[in-house]
Amino acid sequence: MSELSRLTPQPLWDIFAAVCSIPHPSGHEEQLANYITGLVTEWGLWNQRDETGNILIRKPATPGFENRKPVALQAHLDMVPQKNNDTVHDFTKDPIQPWIDGEWVKARGTTLGADNGIGLASTLAVLSDSSLQHGPLEVLLTMTEETGMNGAFGLQPGWLQAEILINTDSEEEGEIYMGCAGGIDFTSTLPLSHEALPAGYQTLKLTLKGLKGGHSGCDIHQGLGNANKLLARFLFAHAASLDLRLVDFNGGTLRNAIPREAVATLAVSAEQADVLKAQVAAYLTALQNELALKEKNIVLTLEPVAAAQHTLTSSSRDGFLALLNAMPNGVIRNSDVMKGVVETSLNVGVVTFESNAARINCLVRSLVDSGKAYVVEMLSALSQLAGAQSLAKGSYPGWQPDNSSPVMALVRETYQQLFNKTPNIQVIHAGLECGLFKKPYPQMDMVSIGPTITGPHSPDEQVNIASVALYWQLLTALLKAIPQK
């Protein structure tokens, strides 16, 4: 039994513990999908999978509720795999280890997967509970949302019968989401040339780590440090003056997570080694001052490693560092329509060196298509100036807010009745699948709710226990309140 078994509501927490025990990072959801289809088959519920792997489950209406509008509860199956540098964990094999820390549930050294595991668990808890009152019910569980929204892209028309969809992927209790940002992946590929490392140079590894990281949409407005940008900034400032020879650069692991660590392998002449050490120390002090309120655990280390045989030529080094240093990052524009909401942003998420090229992967988000296009054009222009190839792909639409949505009004009214306070109606600067669902199901009325989750897409991810109970109370009351057809 998991220690989560003592939490309420049950069986939501027990189901979440079971989800944590089954590895399910993006692209590796099949084991979890098989567990779920086996479970609901045991419960005697109709279920089916489509060509993409999405799962659809149907539960008949409670007696007396047969004439209510049919509802689909929706969650995604995958989680973001992020771990601390000192944590040994294989997300494709090892279970997540949740634990209770006061008012929160956290994971030991990794992302928790409450995004969207709590929502997923809540949909299954609804299916398992015969005491709940609801109309005709469907549960839609989608594949590989975090790395490309594959399941939402693959959803076919005519499969769902529901008129209303309740997405469970929001991350703030007391807020109702009725719109979200769209996004697109952008990759800049810069050719690299190499030369032999001259004699008299020592090879060192420069590591920037200890940053908070986080969700590249929900947390982008917080001004958190981006390891790729911060390390590039230092190298651009000192590479020429110290004649630094760049061997390798790697930073970040996911384009939708703010990068927490970046590592550069470089070589420096013996007479400049002490100067480099002093500059590293001075830069760390500067960052600790600049980011004192945001990044309290930032670390910058310089250590010797095995001697390199080849490094980038000075022209390749300068071109790469100029491109990465010049790339914009973070909030590009705030919304004029939705006060306090980011309209357009980008995250310089992953930087890797291959044998003859550097790849810079970004995720661009915007509430408006023109904002998304503007950032892509800006990145394309920078790539062109640097002599890099650019590729924009995987575009997905935003979810246009509908102020006249009946289900949004019903959620607001139900929340007010339950808790005697008015919820916030919000648009989220993150990708929810609702925008994609609108293509095969243009008439479906949609809303998104969820418990309070902080630090998603980072090992600091945690879910507030009390908020899960409030979310469950709202969800079950909402299902009971759905009107007749």
PDB file of N, CA, C and O in Angstrom, residues 43 126 132 154 166 170 185 200 230 275 380 410:
ATOM      1  N   TRP A  43     -14.090  -3.914 -14.800  1.00  0.00           N
ATOM      2  CA  TRP A  43     -15.250  -3.208 -14.263  1.00  0.00           C
ATOM      3  C   TRP A  43     -16.477  -3.368 -15.164  1.00  0.00           C
ATOM      4  O   TRP A  43     -17.549  -2.848 -14.856  1.00  0.00           O
ATOM      5  N   VAL A 126     -13.936   8.314 -11.177  1.00  0.00           N
ATOM      6  CA  VAL A 126     -15.351   8.507 -11.524  1.00  0.00           C
ATOM      7  C   VAL A 126     -15.930   7.220 -12.098  1.00  0.00           C
ATOM      8  O   VAL A 126     -17.043   6.793 -11.744  1.00  0.00           O
ATOM      9  N   LEU A 132     -21.811   7.738  -7.643  1.00  0.00           N
ATOM     10  CA  LEU A 132     -21.903   9.055  -8.268  1.00  0.00           C
ATOM     11  C   LEU A 132     -23.104   9.124  -9.204  1.00  0.00           C
ATOM     12  O   LEU A 132     -23.489   8.134  -9.831  1.00  0.00           O
ATOM     13  N   GLY A 154      -4.444  12.928 -33.726  1.00  0.00           N
ATOM     14  CA  GLY A 154      -4.976  11.728 -34.353  1.00  0.00           C
ATOM     15  C   GLY A 154      -6.438  11.446 -34.059  1.00  0.00           C
ATOM     16  O   GLY A 154      -6.985  10.454 -34.568  1.00  0.00           O
ATOM     17  N   ILE A 166     -14.864  17.897 -20.584  1.00  0.00           N
ATOM     18  CA  ILE A 166     -14.201  18.490 -19.419  1.00  0.00           C
ATOM     19  C   ILE A 166     -12.753  18.009 -19.421  1.00  0.00           C
ATOM     20  O   ILE A 166     -12.465  16.848 -19.159  1.00  0.00           O
ATOM     21  N   SER A 170      -5.691  21.342 -16.191  1.00  0.00           N
ATOM     22  CA  SER A 170      -5.343  22.643 -15.634  1.00  0.00           C
ATOM     23  C   SER A 170      -4.638  22.477 -14.284  1.00  0.00           C
ATOM     24  O   SER A 170      -4.715  21.424 -13.657  1.00  0.00           O
ATOM     25  N   ASP A 185       7.057  24.037 -32.894  1.00  0.00           N
ATOM     26  CA  ASP A 185       8.461  23.727 -32.632  1.00  0.00           C
ATOM     27  C   ASP A 185       9.332  24.390 -33.687  1.00  0.00           C
ATOM     28  O   ASP A 185       9.008  24.375 -34.885  1.00  0.00           O
ATOM     29  N   GLY A 200      49.517  22.520 -25.510  1.00  0.00           N
ATOM     30  CA  GLY A 200      49.544  23.484 -24.424  1.00  0.00           C
ATOM     31  C   GLY A 200      48.180  23.933 -23.937  1.00  0.00           C
ATOM     32  O   GLY A 200      48.094  24.881 -23.152  1.00  0.00           O
ATOM     33  N   LEU A 230      22.057  31.405 -20.284  1.00  0.00           N
ATOM     34  CA  LEU A 230      23.028  31.931 -19.319  1.00  0.00           C
ATOM     35  C   LEU A 230      24.448  31.447 -19.619  1.00  0.00           C
ATOM     36  O   LEU A 230      25.409  32.202 -19.476  1.00  0.00           O
ATOM     37  N   VAL A 275      42.879  33.044 -15.430  1.00  0.00           N
ATOM     38  CA  VAL A 275      41.987  34.138 -15.805  1.00  0.00           C
ATOM     39  C   VAL A 275      40.566  33.605 -16.019  1.00  0.00           C
ATOM     40  O   VAL A 275      39.574  34.207 -15.581  1.00  0.00           O
ATOM     41  N   SER A 380      13.818  32.600 -37.783  1.00  0.00           N
ATOM     42  CA  SER A 380      14.292  32.252 -39.125  1.00  0.00           C
ATOM     43  C   SER A 380      15.300  33.279 -39.630  1.00  0.00           C
ATOM     44  O   SER A 380      16.303  32.932 -40.260  1.00  0.00           O
ATOM     45  N   LEU A 410     -21.848  26.945 -16.311  1.00  0.00           N
ATOM     46  CA  LEU A 410     -22.281  25.938 -15.346  1.00  0.00           C
ATOM     47  C   LEU A 410     -21.189  25.655 -14.314  1.00  0.00           C
ATOM     48  O   LEU A 410     -21.472  25.524 -13.111  1.00  0.00           O
TER      49      LEU A 410
END
